[in-house]
mmCIF file of C-alpha atoms in Angstrom:
data_model
loop_
_atom_site.group_PDB
_atom_site.id
_atom_site.type_symbol
_atom_site.label_atom_id
_atom_site.label_comp_id
_atom_site.label_asym_id
_atom_site.label_seq_id
_atom_site.Cartn_x
_atom_site.Cartn_y
_atom_site.Cartn_z
ATOM 1 C CA LEU A 1 0.000 0.000 0.000
ATOM 2 C CA ALA A 2 1.664 3.178 -1.184
ATOM 3 C CA LYS A 3 1.351 6.032 1.273
ATOM 4 C CA THR A 4 1.647 9.682 0.516
ATOM 5 C CA THR A 5 3.058 12.560 2.525
ATOM 6 C CA GLN A 6 2.149 16.171 1.866
ATOM 7 C CA PRO A 7 2.517 19.440 3.764
ATOM 8 C CA ILE A 8 -0.488 19.959 6.003
ATOM 9 C CA SER A 9 -1.087 23.524 4.913
ATOM 10 C CA MET A 10 0.188 26.313 2.670
ATOM 11 C CA ASP A 11 -0.619 29.970 2.254
ATOM 12 C CA SER A 12 -0.246 31.919 -0.958
ATOM 13 C CA TYR A 13 -1.278 35.226 -2.466
ATOM 14 C CA GLU A 14 -3.479 35.774 -5.460
ATOM 15 C CA GLY A 15 -1.625 35.663 -8.740
ATOM 16 C CA GLN A 16 1.250 33.563 -7.453
ATOM 17 C CA GLU A 17 2.238 30.123 -8.640
ATOM 18 C CA VAL A 18 1.736 27.429 -6.027
ATOM 19 C CA ASN A 19 3.688 24.194 -5.939
ATOM 20 C CA ILE A 20 2.567 21.366 -3.676
ATOM 21 C CA THR A 21 4.910 18.430 -3.356
ATOM 22 C CA CYS A 22 3.906 14.924 -2.407
ATOM 23 C CA SER A 23 6.176 12.063 -1.386
ATOM 24 C CA HIS A 24 5.259 8.498 -2.295
ATOM 25 C CA ASN A 25 8.390 6.459 -1.672
ATOM 26 C CA ASN A 26 6.673 3.084 -2.005
ATOM 27 C CA ILE A 27 4.915 3.702 -5.289
ATOM 28 C CA ALA A 28 4.455 0.564 -7.359
ATOM 29 C CA THR A 29 5.506 0.216 -10.963
ATOM 30 C CA ASN A 30 1.958 0.270 -12.299
ATOM 31 C CA ASP A 31 0.618 3.078 -10.070
ATOM 32 C CA TYR A 32 -0.483 6.408 -11.458
ATOM 33 C CA ILE A 33 -0.323 9.619 -9.434
ATOM 34 C CA THR A 34 -3.573 11.541 -9.187
ATOM 35 C CA TRP A 35 -4.426 14.862 -7.610
ATOM 36 C CA TYR A 36 -7.840 15.899 -6.363
ATOM 37 C CA GLN A 37 -9.236 19.167 -5.053
ATOM 38 C CA GLN A 38 -11.897 19.375 -2.361
ATOM 39 C CA PHE A 39 -13.944 22.364 -1.273
ATOM 40 C CA PRO A 40 -15.812 22.285 2.057
ATOM 41 C CA SER A 41 -18.907 20.068 2.015
ATOM 42 C CA GLN A 42 -18.232 18.930 -1.550
ATOM 43 C CA GLY A 43 -16.889 15.763 -3.098
ATOM 44 C CA PRO A 44 -13.279 15.598 -4.284
ATOM 45 C CA ARG A 45 -12.797 16.799 -7.826
ATOM 46 C CA PHE A 46 -10.189 15.402 -10.214
ATOM 47 C CA ILE A 47 -7.435 17.827 -11.185
ATOM 48 C CA ILE A 48 -4.730 15.902 -12.985
ATOM 49 C CA GLN A 49 -3.157 12.488 -13.343
ATOM 50 C CA GLY A 50 0.243 11.342 -14.532
ATOM 51 C CA TYR A 51 2.672 8.465 -14.612
ATOM 52 C CA LYS A 52 6.023 10.085 -15.308
ATOM 53 C CA THR A 53 7.697 13.312 -16.492
ATOM 54 C CA LYS A 54 5.297 16.195 -16.951
ATOM 55 C CA VAL A 55 1.590 16.461 -17.582
ATOM 56 C CA THR A 56 -0.256 19.707 -18.187
ATOM 57 C CA ASN A 57 -3.922 20.500 -18.563
ATOM 58 C CA GLU A 58 -6.005 23.662 -18.481
ATOM 59 C CA VAL A 59 -5.843 24.039 -14.710
ATOM 60 C CA ALA A 60 -2.541 22.572 -13.507
ATOM 61 C CA SER A 61 0.757 20.900 -14.248
ATOM 62 C CA LEU A 62 2.131 17.769 -12.664
ATOM 63 C CA PHE A 63 5.858 17.137 -12.444
ATOM 64 C CA ILE A 64 7.118 13.626 -11.732
ATOM 65 C CA PRO A 65 10.852 12.896 -11.494
ATOM 66 C CA ALA A 66 12.378 9.787 -12.991
ATOM 67 C CA ASP A 67 12.337 7.798 -9.749
ATOM 68 C CA ARG A 68 8.613 8.609 -9.266
ATOM 69 C CA LYS A 69 9.063 8.793 -5.501
ATOM 70 C CA SER A 70 7.568 12.255 -5.410
ATOM 71 C CA SER A 71 5.409 14.534 -7.499
ATOM 72 C CA THR A 72 4.657 18.248 -7.587
ATOM 73 C CA LEU A 73 1.331 19.818 -8.416
ATOM 74 C CA SER A 74 1.766 23.285 -9.875
ATOM 75 C CA LEU A 75 -1.124 25.751 -9.902
ATOM 76 C CA PRO A 76 -0.349 28.815 -12.001
ATOM 77 C CA ARG A 77 -1.590 32.220 -10.845
ATOM 78 C CA VAL A 78 -3.914 31.110 -8.066
ATOM 79 C CA SER A 79 -7.055 33.012 -7.174
ATOM 80 C CA LEU A 80 -9.144 33.144 -3.999
ATOM 81 C CA SER A 81 -11.379 30.390 -5.408
ATOM 82 C CA ASP A 82 -8.434 27.985 -5.384
ATOM 83 C CA THR A 83 -8.600 27.887 -1.594
ATOM 84 C CA ALA A 84 -9.264 24.197 -0.947
ATOM 85 C CA VAL A 85 -7.707 20.949 0.224
ATOM 86 C CA TYR A 86 -5.506 19.224 -2.336
ATOM 87 C CA TYR A 87 -4.977 15.492 -2.177
ATOM 88 C CA CYS A 88 -2.219 13.476 -3.770
ATOM 89 C CA LEU A 89 -3.322 9.906 -4.412
ATOM 90 C CA VAL A 90 -1.455 6.842 -5.453
ATOM 91 C CA GLY A 91 -3.575 3.865 -6.313
ATOM 92 C CA ASP A 92 -3.473 0.762 -4.206
ATOM 93 C CA GLY A 93 -2.983 -1.323 -7.283
ATOM 94 C CA MET A 94 -5.199 -3.953 -8.756
ATOM 95 C CA THR A 95 -5.283 -6.344 -5.859
ATOM 96 C CA SER A 96 -8.798 -7.472 -6.566
ATOM 97 C CA GLY A 97 -9.810 -6.197 -9.952
ATOM 98 C CA THR A 98 -10.533 -2.648 -8.859
ATOM 99 C CA TYR A 99 -8.270 0.269 -8.336
ATOM 100 C CA LYS A 100 -8.633 1.584 -4.824
ATOM 101 C CA TYR A 101 -7.567 5.142 -4.133
ATOM 102 C CA ILE A 102 -6.462 5.935 -0.598
ATOM 103 C CA PHE A 103 -6.659 9.553 0.476
ATOM 104 C CA GLY A 104 -4.024 11.040 2.731
ATOM 105 C CA THR A 105 -4.509 14.060 4.935
ATOM 106 C CA GLY A 106 -4.123 16.467 2.017
ATOM 107 C CA THR A 107 -2.716 19.990 1.854
ATOM 108 C CA ARG A 108 -4.950 22.826 2.931
ATOM 109 C CA LEU A 109 -4.181 25.721 0.574
ATOM 110 C CA LYS A 110 -5.296 29.168 1.596
ATOM 111 C CA VAL A 111 -5.076 31.915 -1.005
ATOM 112 C CA LEU A 112 -4.925 35.411 0.406
ATOM 113 C CA ALA A 113 -5.902 38.636 -1.329
ATOM 114 C CA GLU B 1 -20.011 17.282 -17.946
ATOM 115 C CA PRO B 2 -21.766 14.152 -16.640
ATOM 116 C CA GLU B 3 -21.973 13.863 -12.901
ATOM 117 C CA VAL B 4 -22.624 11.460 -10.075
ATOM 118 C CA THR B 5 -25.775 12.353 -8.178
ATOM 119 C CA GLN B 6 -26.502 11.477 -4.570
ATOM 120 C CA THR B 7 -29.700 11.626 -2.576
ATOM 121 C CA PRO B 8 -30.587 12.819 -0.070
ATOM 122 C CA SER B 9 -28.123 15.635 0.499
ATOM 123 C CA HIS B 10 -28.828 15.466 4.236
ATOM 124 C CA GLN B 11 -30.158 12.592 6.327
ATOM 125 C CA VAL B 12 -30.917 12.726 10.022
ATOM 126 C CA THR B 13 -31.661 9.492 11.822
ATOM 127 C CA GLN B 14 -31.906 8.027 15.279
ATOM 128 C CA MET B 15 -29.283 5.651 16.564
ATOM 129 C CA GLY B 16 -30.192 2.058 15.726
ATOM 130 C CA GLN B 17 -32.239 2.961 12.676
ATOM 131 C CA GLU B 18 -31.513 1.758 9.167
ATOM 132 C CA VAL B 19 -30.573 4.238 6.471
ATOM 133 C CA ILE B 20 -30.149 3.869 2.747
ATOM 134 C CA LEU B 21 -28.001 6.327 0.848
ATOM 135 C CA ARG B 22 -28.604 6.496 -2.857
ATOM 136 C CA CYS B 23 -26.326 7.237 -5.767
ATOM 137 C CA VAL B 24 -26.728 7.393 -9.509
ATOM 138 C CA PRO B 25 -23.298 6.866 -11.071
ATOM 139 C CA ILE B 26 -22.383 8.165 -14.495
ATOM 140 C CA SER B 27 -24.202 6.023 -17.021
ATOM 141 C CA ASN B 28 -21.311 4.348 -18.847
ATOM 142 C CA HIS B 29 -19.204 3.775 -15.753
ATOM 143 C CA LEU B 30 -18.531 0.272 -14.546
ATOM 144 C CA TYR B 31 -16.738 0.727 -11.218
ATOM 145 C CA PHE B 32 -18.460 2.130 -8.156
ATOM 146 C CA TYR B 33 -17.195 3.237 -4.786
ATOM 147 C CA TRP B 34 -18.319 4.564 -1.432
ATOM 148 C CA TYR B 35 -16.115 6.785 0.674
ATOM 149 C CA ARG B 36 -16.879 8.684 3.833
ATOM 150 C CA GLN B 37 -15.461 11.732 5.551
ATOM 151 C CA ILE B 38 -15.958 12.488 9.203
ATOM 152 C CA LEU B 39 -15.990 16.220 9.876
ATOM 153 C CA GLY B 40 -12.468 17.604 9.816
ATOM 154 C CA GLN B 41 -10.878 14.308 8.861
ATOM 155 C CA LYS B 42 -9.640 12.731 5.663
ATOM 156 C CA VAL B 43 -11.677 10.919 3.039
ATOM 157 C CA GLU B 44 -11.835 7.206 3.898
ATOM 158 C CA PHE B 45 -12.384 4.316 1.507
ATOM 159 C CA LEU B 46 -15.315 2.052 2.367
ATOM 160 C CA VAL B 47 -15.988 -0.278 -0.541
ATOM 161 C CA SER B 48 -15.541 -0.828 -4.247
ATOM 162 C CA PHE B 49 -18.033 -2.625 -6.475
ATOM 163 C CA TYR B 50 -17.728 -4.099 -9.929
ATOM 164 C CA ASN B 51 -19.709 -6.591 -11.960
ATOM 165 C CA ASN B 52 -22.453 -6.736 -9.345
ATOM 166 C CA GLU B 53 -20.246 -7.705 -6.485
ATOM 167 C CA ILE B 54 -17.979 -6.190 -3.892
ATOM 168 C CA SER B 55 -14.388 -6.080 -5.086
ATOM 169 C CA GLU B 56 -12.780 -4.755 -1.984
ATOM 170 C CA LYS B 57 -13.820 -3.336 1.364
ATOM 171 C CA SER B 58 -12.099 -1.598 4.206
ATOM 172 C CA GLU B 59 -12.176 -2.575 7.870
ATOM 173 C CA ILE B 60 -14.754 0.167 8.382
ATOM 174 C CA PHE B 61 -17.181 -1.699 6.128
ATOM 175 C CA ASP B 62 -18.380 -4.233 8.683
ATOM 176 C CA ASP B 63 -21.527 -6.355 8.762
ATOM 177 C CA GLN B 64 -23.668 -3.283 9.401
ATOM 178 C CA PHE B 65 -22.913 -2.024 5.906
ATOM 179 C CA SER B 66 -24.093 -3.371 2.589
ATOM 180 C CA VAL B 67 -24.146 -2.161 -0.996
ATOM 181 C CA GLU B 68 -26.452 -2.972 -3.823
ATOM 182 C CA ARG B 69 -27.040 -2.114 -7.426
ATOM 183 C CA PRO B 70 -30.771 -2.856 -7.576
ATOM 184 C CA ASP B 71 -31.203 -1.794 -11.183
ATOM 185 C CA GLY B 72 -29.135 -0.482 -14.059
ATOM 186 C CA SER B 73 -28.733 2.989 -12.662
ATOM 187 C CA ASN B 74 -28.763 3.132 -8.857
ATOM 188 C CA PHE B 75 -26.044 2.198 -6.396
ATOM 189 C CA THR B 76 -27.000 2.166 -2.725
ATOM 190 C CA LEU B 77 -25.250 2.015 0.626
ATOM 191 C CA LYS B 78 -27.268 0.614 3.523
ATOM 192 C CA ILE B 79 -26.361 0.963 7.148
ATOM 193 C CA ARG B 80 -28.435 -1.536 9.084
ATOM 194 C CA SER B 81 -28.274 -0.158 12.593
ATOM 195 C CA THR B 82 -26.697 3.255 12.731
ATOM 196 C CA LYS B 83 -24.313 4.309 15.464
ATOM 197 C CA LEU B 84 -23.316 7.787 16.567
ATOM 198 C CA GLU B 85 -19.885 7.307 14.993
ATOM 199 C CA ASP B 86 -21.484 6.716 11.584
ATOM 200 C CA SER B 87 -22.170 10.448 11.383
ATOM 201 C CA ALA B 88 -20.187 11.634 8.397
ATOM 202 C CA MET B 89 -20.383 12.819 4.822
ATOM 203 C CA TYR B 90 -20.747 9.833 2.523
ATOM 204 C CA PHE B 91 -19.467 10.133 -1.031
ATOM 205 C CA CYS B 92 -20.305 7.906 -3.934
ATOM 206 C CA ALA B 93 -17.857 7.718 -6.832
ATOM 207 C CA SER B 94 -17.667 5.975 -10.155
ATOM 208 C CA SER B 95 -15.121 5.410 -12.887
ATOM 209 C CA ARG B 96 -15.335 4.234 -16.444
ATOM 210 C CA GLY B 97 -12.514 1.781 -16.219
ATOM 211 C CA VAL B 98 -10.078 0.395 -13.734
ATOM 212 C CA GLU B 99 -7.236 2.839 -12.965
ATOM 213 C CA GLU B 100 -9.256 5.674 -14.453
ATOM 214 C CA LYS B 101 -10.110 8.810 -12.551
ATOM 215 C CA LEU B 102 -12.936 8.770 -10.080
ATOM 216 C CA PHE B 103 -15.890 11.093 -10.366
ATOM 217 C CA PHE B 104 -17.377 11.930 -6.965
ATOM 218 C CA GLY B 105 -20.890 12.979 -6.062
ATOM 219 C CA SER B 106 -21.585 15.932 -3.814
ATOM 220 C CA GLY B 107 -22.224 13.672 -0.857
ATOM 221 C CA THR B 108 -24.887 12.817 1.702
ATOM 222 C CA GLN B 109 -24.409 14.329 5.137
ATOM 223 C CA LEU B 110 -25.567 11.687 7.620
ATOM 224 C CA SER B 111 -26.288 12.770 11.166
ATOM 225 C CA VAL B 112 -27.015 10.056 13.742
ATOM 226 C CA LEU B 113 -28.637 11.335 16.922
#
């Protein structure tokens, strides 16, 4: 079971780039790295997923070094509405035909005006 | 964008009563999940479901819990005899394929009195 470690909280100002790093030292060969965002009283929302190197979509970038033991979520030019909890997930692998995602404690990002 | 819908959004029940939480996953998804989140804590995996049977369950998912897909669209979580500690937000999720991203519903807030 791969476990993830993230900073508990981060503060940033509007317009800045925010980088949240996650450690997953025990990641398995077939595991993807997935990031979710959660606002209070809402379900987690998918942000980005990657396996290696760099992935970019319309909201974020994900950087994964060659050893895949960590990953960094990059949010360009954050706004107040990006204040949320961000979770780094590594799948628990296909032990029984399904892919179980285990959530860690997440990083509480607070964007200040 | 298609979404997972959950009903009711809030459920209040007395300790010892049975509750059924309902979910309509995205129509072409094949994998279904229940997670829960106690206030202020992390999102916890309960159970995964595929091909009309449970694929995996956590230690939280004891004999008081059951899941069912009674027809082609609904996915339910039943708690037979609720306890105070079952009070939490319950999230349903679905995915199109194994290892694909999960789509979460907005949750059912269960309060056991």
